[in-house]
Amino acid sequence: MIKRIFACTILTLCAALAQAQSLIPAPPQLAATAYLLIDAHTGQILVEKDADKQIPPASLTKMMTAYIVSEEIEKGSIKEKDQVRISEKAWRKGGSKMFVKVGDRVPVIDLLRGVIIQSGNDASIALAEHVSGSEEVFAEVMNQQAELLGMQDTHFVNATGWPADGHLTTARDLGTLARALIADHPQHYDIYSEKYFSYAGINQPNRNRLLWRDPAVDGIKTGHTEEAGYCLVASAVKRGMRLIAVVVGTDSDEKRAGETQKLLAYGFRYFQTHKVYGKDDILQTERVWGGKEPEVGIAVERDVFVTIPRGGEESIKADLIIDGELEAPLTKGQPVGKVVVTLDGETVADVKAVVAEDVEQAGFFKRLWDAIKRFVMGFFQ
C-alpha cells in the first residue's frame, strides 16, 4: 500500500515569540468536589479534577430529561404543542416546582421551559410520563441514552435528580451530555439562556447566576441537594470559542457561580479553538487512474477544529495520508485516507480524507492507456 504524506505548518512565527506565547500557568484550584473544563467544539479537556468520581447529580439530571424530550420532538414522536395531562404524582412532588396542578393540560414546550428554567420537578415527571408512560420506564430510556452518548459512569433512577440510591454520574459524563445538548438540539438550546419563565401567574428566575453576570454565558443548568452540594454546568462563547464548565459539590449558590467563573476565565484567557480546515477546503489534488478526469480534489469529511494555547498556531502540523493510488470510479465523500493533526508532536485530530467530487470511469481506450502508463511507471519505480 502506498502512502503519501503532505505536511503543512500554519502561520510560522519566530521561536522566541512562540515560546513566550505558549506559557500557561497552572489552572485555578476550585473549592468543589470535582470539576471539568472542556472545549465544546473539539472535546478537548483543558482542566479536570476528580472528573471520574461518581457523585449525585441533583437537578443536573434534568439535562438528560430535556435532551430526551428534544429527541422525541425531533423524531416526531411528540410535538411541542401536545397537551400533557398533569398526574397527581407530578403535582405532589416536592422541591423546585413549575406549579402545575392535577388535571391541568400543559403544552410540551411550556413543560420543557419549566424543566430548564424553573428546574421544576413536577414538569420533569409530567414529561417523563408523557414520553414513556411512567417515570420508571423513562429512567430506563435515560440510561439507554446515556450509554449511547458514552456516559460510562452514569446511572439514572428518576427524571428529576431527587436523591435515590444508585442515582449517580460524573463531571466527565456531564460534560459529554452538555456537548450533546448543544450540538444535537440547537433548536431548544436557546431556552437555557432565558432568565425568567412565568406559569400560572408565578414568575420564576433561572437559577444560573452567570446569565446575569457574564453576557458570554448562555446556559446550562444548576443543581442542589444536601448530598450533592451546589452544582453548575455552564457554557459560554467568546471569540468563536465555546467552553463548557462542570463544577459540582460547592457549598453555596454564590460559590458555584464564582468557582465556575474562575474556570471559564482561565480557559478563555489561555486557550483558543483553531479551525485547521473547513469541510469544503481542497487540501490538494491527486492523480486518478482510469477516470474521465485525470485528477480529483481531496478534502476532509468535516470541519477540523483543535484546541491550542492562545497564539500557538505555529505549533500545528497537518499530515494528509493517501492510502494507495486512486482508481475510477470515485464517489464524492468516498474515504481515501486521513488527515492527522498534531500539536507539538501530539495527535489532536484524526479525520478521514475524502474525494471532493465524483469521478466517472473513462472509456475502454483511456483505461487501457492508463493501465499501460501505470505498468511502465511501476517498472521504473
JSON list of C-alpha atoms in Angstrom, two decimals, residues 181-337:
[
{"chain": "A", "resi": 181, "resn": "LEU", "atom": "CA", "xyz": [-27.32, 19.14, 24.28]},
{"chain": "A", "resi": 182, "resn": "ILE", "atom": "CA", "xyz": [-25.66, 21.98, 22.40]},
{"chain": "A", "resi": 183, "resn": "ALA", "atom": "CA", "xyz": [-24.73, 20.08, 19.25]},
{"chain": "A", "resi": 184, "resn": "ASP", "atom": "CA", "xyz": [-27.75, 17.82, 18.80]},
{"chain": "A", "resi": 185, "resn": "HIS", "atom": "CA", "xyz": [-30.64, 20.13, 19.67]},
{"chain": "A", "resi": 186, "resn": "PRO", "atom": "CA", "xyz": [-29.76, 23.75, 18.89]},
{"chain": "A", "resi": 187, "resn": "GLN", "atom": "CA", "xyz": [-33.46, 24.49, 18.33]},
{"chain": "A", "resi": 188, "resn": "HIS", "atom": "CA", "xyz": [-34.05, 24.16, 22.10]},
{"chain": "A", "resi": 189, "resn": "TYR", "atom": "CA", "xyz": [-30.67, 25.24, 23.44]},
{"chain": "A", "resi": 190, "resn": "ASP", "atom": "CA", "xyz": [-31.71, 28.91, 23.43]},
{"chain": "A", "resi": 191, "resn": "ILE", "atom": "CA", "xyz": [-34.12, 28.11, 26.28]},
{"chain": "A", "resi": 192, "resn": "TYR", "atom": "CA", "xyz": [-31.14, 27.60, 28.60]},
{"chain": "A", "resi": 193, "resn": "SER", "atom": "CA", "xyz": [-30.27, 31.29, 28.28]},
{"chain": "A", "resi": 194, "resn": "GLU", "atom": "CA", "xyz": [-33.76, 32.57, 29.17]},
{"chain": "A", "resi": 195, "resn": "LYS", "atom": "CA", "xyz": [-33.67, 34.36, 32.51]},
{"chain": "A", "resi": 196, "resn": "TYR", "atom": "CA", "xyz": [-37.32, 34.07, 33.51]},
{"chain": "A", "resi": 197, "resn": "PHE", "atom": "CA", "xyz": [-40.36, 31.91, 32.87]},
{"chain": "A", "resi": 198, "resn": "SER", "atom": "CA", "xyz": [-43.89, 32.60, 34.06]},
{"chain": "A", "resi": 199, "resn": "TYR", "atom": "CA", "xyz": [-46.58, 30.00, 34.56]},
{"chain": "A", "resi": 200, "resn": "ALA", "atom": "CA", "xyz": [-49.90, 30.29, 36.40]},
{"chain": "A", "resi": 201, "resn": "GLY", "atom": "CA", "xyz": [-49.05, 33.88, 37.26]},
{"chain": "A", "resi": 202, "resn": "ILE", "atom": "CA", "xyz": [-45.81, 32.90, 39.00]},
{"chain": "A", "resi": 203, "resn": "ASN", "atom": "CA", "xyz": [-42.65, 34.40, 37.50]},
{"chain": "A", "resi": 204, "resn": "GLN", "atom": "CA", "xyz": [-39.51, 32.48, 38.43]},
{"chain": "A", "resi": 205, "resn": "PRO", "atom": "CA", "xyz": [-35.89, 33.31, 37.59]},
{"chain": "A", "resi": 206, "resn": "ASN", "atom": "CA", "xyz": [-33.34, 30.97, 36.09]},
{"chain": "A", "resi": 207, "resn": "ARG", "atom": "CA", "xyz": [-31.11, 29.79, 38.95]},
{"chain": "A", "resi": 208, "resn": "ASN", "atom": "CA", "xyz": [-27.95, 30.20, 36.86]},
{"chain": "A", "resi": 209, "resn": "ARG", "atom": "CA", "xyz": [-26.50, 33.45, 38.27]},
{"chain": "A", "resi": 210, "resn": "LEU", "atom": "CA", "xyz": [-23.93, 33.67, 35.47]},
{"chain": "A", "resi": 211, "resn": "LEU", "atom": "CA", "xyz": [-26.66, 34.57, 32.97]},
{"chain": "A", "resi": 212, "resn": "TRP", "atom": "CA", "xyz": [-26.82, 37.96, 34.71]},
{"chain": "A", "resi": 213, "resn": "ARG", "atom": "CA", "xyz": [-23.10, 38.37, 35.33]},
{"chain": "A", "resi": 214, "resn": "ASP", "atom": "CA", "xyz": [-21.48, 37.36, 32.06]},
{"chain": "A", "resi": 215, "resn": "PRO", "atom": "CA", "xyz": [-23.03, 38.05, 28.64]},
{"chain": "A", "resi": 216, "resn": "ALA", "atom": "CA", "xyz": [-20.92, 35.24, 27.15]},
{"chain": "A", "resi": 217, "resn": "VAL", "atom": "CA", "xyz": [-22.76, 32.63, 29.26]},
{"chain": "A", "resi": 218, "resn": "ASP", "atom": "CA", "xyz": [-25.84, 31.10, 27.63]},
{"chain": "A", "resi": 219, "resn": "GLY", "atom": "CA", "xyz": [-26.60, 28.06, 29.83]},
{"chain": "A", "resi": 220, "resn": "ILE", "atom": "CA", "xyz": [-26.86, 25.42, 31.09]},
{"chain": "A", "resi": 221, "resn": "LYS", "atom": "CA", "xyz": [-28.20, 24.06, 34.41]},
{"chain": "A", "resi": 222, "resn": "THR", "atom": "CA", "xyz": [-27.90, 24.28, 38.17]},
{"chain": "A", "resi": 223, "resn": "GLY", "atom": "CA", "xyz": [-28.44, 21.59, 40.76]},
{"chain": "A", "resi": 224, "resn": "HIS", "atom": "CA", "xyz": [-28.53, 21.29, 44.54]},
{"chain": "A", "resi": 225, "resn": "THR", "atom": "CA", "xyz": [-29.22, 18.72, 47.19]},
{"chain": "A", "resi": 226, "resn": "GLU", "atom": "CA", "xyz": [-27.69, 18.34, 50.64]},
{"chain": "A", "resi": 227, "resn": "GLU", "atom": "CA", "xyz": [-25.59, 15.38, 49.49]},
{"chain": "A", "resi": 228, "resn": "ALA", "atom": "CA", "xyz": [-24.61, 16.78, 46.08]},
{"chain": "A", "resi": 229, "resn": "GLY", "atom": "CA", "xyz": [-23.91, 20.33, 47.27]},
{"chain": "A", "resi": 230, "resn": "TYR", "atom": "CA", "xyz": [-24.35, 23.23, 44.87]},
{"chain": "A", "resi": 231, "resn": "CYS", "atom": "CA", "xyz": [-23.59, 22.30, 41.25]},
{"chain": "A", "resi": 232, "resn": "LEU", "atom": "CA", "xyz": [-23.47, 24.09, 37.92]},
{"chain": "A", "resi": 233, "resn": "VAL", "atom": "CA", "xyz": [-22.89, 23.12, 34.31]},
{"chain": "A", "resi": 234, "resn": "ALA", "atom": "CA", "xyz": [-22.24, 26.36, 32.40]},
{"chain": "A", "resi": 235, "resn": "SER", "atom": "CA", "xyz": [-21.38, 27.15, 28.80]},
{"chain": "A", "resi": 236, "resn": "ALA", "atom": "CA", "xyz": [-20.08, 30.37, 27.30]},
{"chain": "A", "resi": 237, "resn": "VAL", "atom": "CA", "xyz": [-18.87, 31.65, 23.92]},
{"chain": "A", "resi": 238, "resn": "LYS", "atom": "CA", "xyz": [-16.09, 34.19, 23.29]},
{"chain": "A", "resi": 239, "resn": "ARG", "atom": "CA", "xyz": [-14.16, 34.92, 20.08]},
{"chain": "A", "resi": 240, "resn": "GLY", "atom": "CA", "xyz": [-15.62, 31.85, 18.39]},
{"chain": "A", "resi": 241, "resn": "MET", "atom": "CA", "xyz": [-14.67, 29.50, 21.22]},
{"chain": "A", "resi": 242, "resn": "ARG", "atom": "CA", "xyz": [-17.32, 27.67, 23.26]},
{"chain": "A", "resi": 243, "resn": "LEU", "atom": "CA", "xyz": [-16.32, 26.30, 26.65]},
{"chain": "A", "resi": 244, "resn": "ILE", "atom": "CA", "xyz": [-18.27, 24.05, 28.98]},
{"chain": "A", "resi": 245, "resn": "ALA", "atom": "CA", "xyz": [-17.52, 24.14, 32.70]},
{"chain": "A", "resi": 246, "resn": "VAL", "atom": "CA", "xyz": [-18.79, 21.49, 35.11]},
{"chain": "A", "resi": 247, "resn": "VAL", "atom": "CA", "xyz": [-18.48, 22.33, 38.81]},
{"chain": "A", "resi": 248, "resn": "VAL", "atom": "CA", "xyz": [-20.04, 20.04, 41.41]},
{"chain": "A", "resi": 249, "resn": "GLY", "atom": "CA", "xyz": [-20.06, 19.94, 45.20]},
{"chain": "A", "resi": 250, "resn": "THR", "atom": "CA", "xyz": [-19.57, 23.59, 46.23]},
{"chain": "A", "resi": 251, "resn": "ASP", "atom": "CA", "xyz": [-21.02, 24.85, 49.50]},
{"chain": "A", "resi": 252, "resn": "SER", "atom": "CA", "xyz": [-23.24, 27.71, 48.33]},
{"chain": "A", "resi": 253, "resn": "ASP", "atom": "CA", "xyz": [-25.17, 29.18, 45.42]},
{"chain": "A", "resi": 254, "resn": "GLU", "atom": "CA", "xyz": [-22.70, 32.06, 45.26]},
{"chain": "A", "resi": 255, "resn": "LYS", "atom": "CA", "xyz": [-19.69, 29.74, 45.38]},
{"chain": "A", "resi": 256, "resn": "ARG", "atom": "CA", "xyz": [-20.83, 27.56, 42.48]},
{"chain": "A", "resi": 257, "resn": "ALA", "atom": "CA", "xyz": [-21.19, 30.65, 40.30]},
{"chain": "A", "resi": 258, "resn": "GLY", "atom": "CA", "xyz": [-17.89, 32.18, 41.39]},
{"chain": "A", "resi": 259, "resn": "GLU", "atom": "CA", "xyz": [-15.85, 28.99, 41.02]},
{"chain": "A", "resi": 260, "resn": "THR", "atom": "CA", "xyz": [-17.35, 28.36, 37.58]},
{"chain": "A", "resi": 261, "resn": "GLN", "atom": "CA", "xyz": [-16.40, 31.89, 36.52]},
{"chain": "A", "resi": 262, "resn": "LYS", "atom": "CA", "xyz": [-12.78, 31.20, 37.51]},
{"chain": "A", "resi": 263, "resn": "LEU", "atom": "CA", "xyz": [-12.70, 28.11, 35.33]},
{"chain": "A", "resi": 264, "resn": "LEU", "atom": "CA", "xyz": [-14.23, 29.83, 32.29]},
{"chain": "A", "resi": 265, "resn": "ALA", "atom": "CA", "xyz": [-11.96, 32.87, 32.65]},
{"chain": "A", "resi": 266, "resn": "TYR", "atom": "CA", "xyz": [-8.88, 30.63, 32.72]},
{"chain": "A", "resi": 267, "resn": "GLY", "atom": "CA", "xyz": [-9.94, 28.77, 29.59]},
{"chain": "A", "resi": 268, "resn": "PHE", "atom": "CA", "xyz": [-10.71, 31.88, 27.55]},
{"chain": "A", "resi": 269, "resn": "ARG", "atom": "CA", "xyz": [-7.55, 33.64, 28.68]},
{"chain": "A", "resi": 270, "resn": "TYR", "atom": "CA", "xyz": [-5.06, 30.91, 27.81]},
{"chain": "A", "resi": 271, "resn": "PHE", "atom": "CA", "xyz": [-6.64, 28.76, 25.08]},
{"chain": "A", "resi": 272, "resn": "GLN", "atom": "CA", "xyz": [-8.34, 29.13, 21.72]},
{"chain": "A", "resi": 273, "resn": "THR", "atom": "CA", "xyz": [-10.27, 26.96, 19.29]},
{"chain": "A", "resi": 274, "resn": "HIS", "atom": "CA", "xyz": [-8.48, 26.94, 15.96]},
{"chain": "A", "resi": 275, "resn": "LYS", "atom": "CA", "xyz": [-10.09, 25.86, 12.69]},
{"chain": "A", "resi": 276, "resn": "VAL", "atom": "CA", "xyz": [-7.46, 23.94, 10.75]},
{"chain": "A", "resi": 277, "resn": "TYR", "atom": "CA", "xyz": [-9.60, 23.01, 7.73]},
{"chain": "A", "resi": 278, "resn": "GLY", "atom": "CA", "xyz": [-13.15, 23.53, 6.57]},
{"chain": "A", "resi": 279, "resn": "LYS", "atom": "CA", "xyz": [-15.22, 20.69, 5.16]},
{"chain": "A", "resi": 280, "resn": "ASP", "atom": "CA", "xyz": [-15.12, 22.20, 1.66]},
{"chain": "A", "resi": 281, "resn": "ASP", "atom": "CA", "xyz": [-11.42, 23.07, 1.63]},
{"chain": "A", "resi": 282, "resn": "ILE", "atom": "CA", "xyz": [-9.41, 21.30, -1.10]},
{"chain": "A", "resi": 283, "resn": "LEU", "atom": "CA", "xyz": [-6.19, 20.17, 0.53]},
{"chain": "A", "resi": 284, "resn": "GLN", "atom": "CA", "xyz": [-4.54, 19.02, -2.68]},
{"chain": "A", "resi": 285, "resn": "THR", "atom": "CA", "xyz": [-5.31, 17.16, -5.92]},
{"chain": "A", "resi": 286, "resn": "GLU", "atom": "CA", "xyz": [-4.49, 13.53, -6.59]},
{"chain": "A", "resi": 287, "resn": "ARG", "atom": "CA", "xyz": [-3.99, 11.58, -9.83]},
{"chain": "A", "resi": 288, "resn": "VAL", "atom": "CA", "xyz": [-6.93, 9.35, -10.77]},
{"chain": "A", "resi": 289, "resn": "TRP", "atom": "CA", "xyz": [-6.25, 6.28, -12.93]},
{"chain": "A", "resi": 290, "resn": "GLY", "atom": "CA", "xyz": [-8.87, 5.23, -15.43]},
{"chain": "A", "resi": 291, "resn": "GLY", "atom": "CA", "xyz": [-11.08, 8.26, -14.89]},
{"chain": "A", "resi": 292, "resn": "LYS", "atom": "CA", "xyz": [-12.72, 10.73, -17.23]},
{"chain": "A", "resi": 293, "resn": "GLU", "atom": "CA", "xyz": [-10.92, 13.40, -15.19]},
{"chain": "A", "resi": 294, "resn": "PRO", "atom": "CA", "xyz": [-7.18, 12.94, -14.59]},
{"chain": "A", "resi": 295, "resn": "GLU", "atom": "CA", "xyz": [-7.23, 14.45, -11.09]},
{"chain": "A", "resi": 296, "resn": "VAL", "atom": "CA", "xyz": [-9.56, 14.90, -8.16]},
{"chain": "A", "resi": 297, "resn": "GLY", "atom": "CA", "xyz": [-9.53, 17.22, -5.16]},
{"chain": "A", "resi": 298, "resn": "ILE", "atom": "CA", "xyz": [-9.08, 15.80, -1.68]},
{"chain": "A", "resi": 299, "resn": "ALA", "atom": "CA", "xyz": [-10.99, 17.29, 1.24]},
{"chain": "A", "resi": 300, "resn": "VAL", "atom": "CA", "xyz": [-11.83, 16.36, 4.86]},
{"chain": "A", "resi": 301, "resn": "GLU", "atom": "CA", "xyz": [-15.12, 14.76, 5.87]},
{"chain": "A", "resi": 302, "resn": "ARG", "atom": "CA", "xyz": [-15.91, 17.54, 8.36]},
{"chain": "A", "resi": 303, "resn": "ASP", "atom": "CA", "xyz": [-14.59, 20.80, 9.72]},
{"chain": "A", "resi": 304, "resn": "VAL", "atom": "CA", "xyz": [-11.40, 20.20, 11.70]},
{"chain": "A", "resi": 305, "resn": "PHE", "atom": "CA", "xyz": [-11.02, 22.15, 14.94]},
{"chain": "A", "resi": 306, "resn": "VAL", "atom": "CA", "xyz": [-8.25, 21.85, 17.51]},
{"chain": "A", "resi": 307, "resn": "THR", "atom": "CA", "xyz": [-7.74, 23.43, 20.92]},
{"chain": "A", "resi": 308, "resn": "ILE", "atom": "CA", "xyz": [-4.39, 25.14, 21.28]},
{"chain": "A", "resi": 309, "resn": "PRO", "atom": "CA", "xyz": [-2.66, 27.57, 23.62]},
{"chain": "A", "resi": 310, "resn": "ARG", "atom": "CA", "xyz": [-3.61, 31.10, 22.65]},
{"chain": "A", "resi": 311, "resn": "GLY", "atom": "CA", "xyz": [-1.24, 32.31, 19.94]},
{"chain": "A", "resi": 312, "resn": "GLY", "atom": "CA", "xyz": [0.12, 28.82, 19.31]},
{"chain": "A", "resi": 313, "resn": "GLU", "atom": "CA", "xyz": [-0.94, 28.30, 15.69]},
{"chain": "A", "resi": 314, "resn": "GLU", "atom": "CA", "xyz": [2.66, 27.86, 14.63]},
{"chain": "A", "resi": 315, "resn": "SER", "atom": "CA", "xyz": [2.90, 24.59, 16.55]},
{"chain": "A", "resi": 316, "resn": "ILE", "atom": "CA", "xyz": [0.23, 22.87, 14.42]},
{"chain": "A", "resi": 317, "resn": "LYS", "atom": "CA", "xyz": [1.21, 20.37, 11.75]},
{"chain": "A", "resi": 318, "resn": "ALA", "atom": "CA", "xyz": [-1.22, 18.56, 9.44]},
{"chain": "A", "resi": 319, "resn": "ASP", "atom": "CA", "xyz": [-0.36, 15.39, 7.52]},
{"chain": "A", "resi": 320, "resn": "LEU", "atom": "CA", "xyz": [-2.51, 14.18, 4.64]},
{"chain": "A", "resi": 321, "resn": "ILE", "atom": "CA", "xyz": [-2.08, 10.44, 4.15]},
{"chain": "A", "resi": 322, "resn": "ILE", "atom": "CA", "xyz": [-3.50, 8.86, 0.96]},
{"chain": "A", "resi": 323, "resn": "ASP", "atom": "CA", "xyz": [-3.97, 5.09, 1.13]},
{"chain": "A", "resi": 324, "resn": "GLY", "atom": "CA", "xyz": [-2.70, 3.98, -2.24]},
{"chain": "A", "resi": 325, "resn": "GLU", "atom": "CA", "xyz": [-3.36, 5.18, -5.78]},
{"chain": "A", "resi": 326, "resn": "LEU", "atom": "CA", "xyz": [-6.85, 6.30, -6.77]},
{"chain": "A", "resi": 327, "resn": "GLU", "atom": "CA", "xyz": [-8.85, 4.45, -9.40]},
{"chain": "A", "resi": 328, "resn": "ALA", "atom": "CA", "xyz": [-12.12, 5.50, -11.02]},
{"chain": "A", "resi": 329, "resn": "PRO", "atom": "CA", "xyz": [-14.99, 5.36, -10.42]},
{"chain": "A", "resi": 330, "resn": "LEU", "atom": "CA", "xyz": [-14.91, 7.57, -7.31]},
{"chain": "A", "resi": 331, "resn": "THR", "atom": "CA", "xyz": [-17.87, 8.99, -5.42]},
{"chain": "A", "resi": 332, "resn": "LYS", "atom": "CA", "xyz": [-17.94, 12.37, -3.69]},
{"chain": "A", "resi": 333, "resn": "GLY", "atom": "CA", "xyz": [-17.32, 11.82, 0.03]},
{"chain": "A", "resi": 334, "resn": "GLN", "atom": "CA", "xyz": [-15.61, 8.46, -0.50]},
{"chain": "A", "resi": 335, "resn": "PRO", "atom": "CA", "xyz": [-12.82, 7.97, 2.07]},
{"chain": "A", "resi": 336, "resn": "VAL", "atom": "CA", "xyz": [-9.35, 7.63, 0.54]},
{"chain": "A", "resi": 337, "resn": "GLY", "atom": "CA", "xyz": [-7.09, 8.31, 3.52]}
]
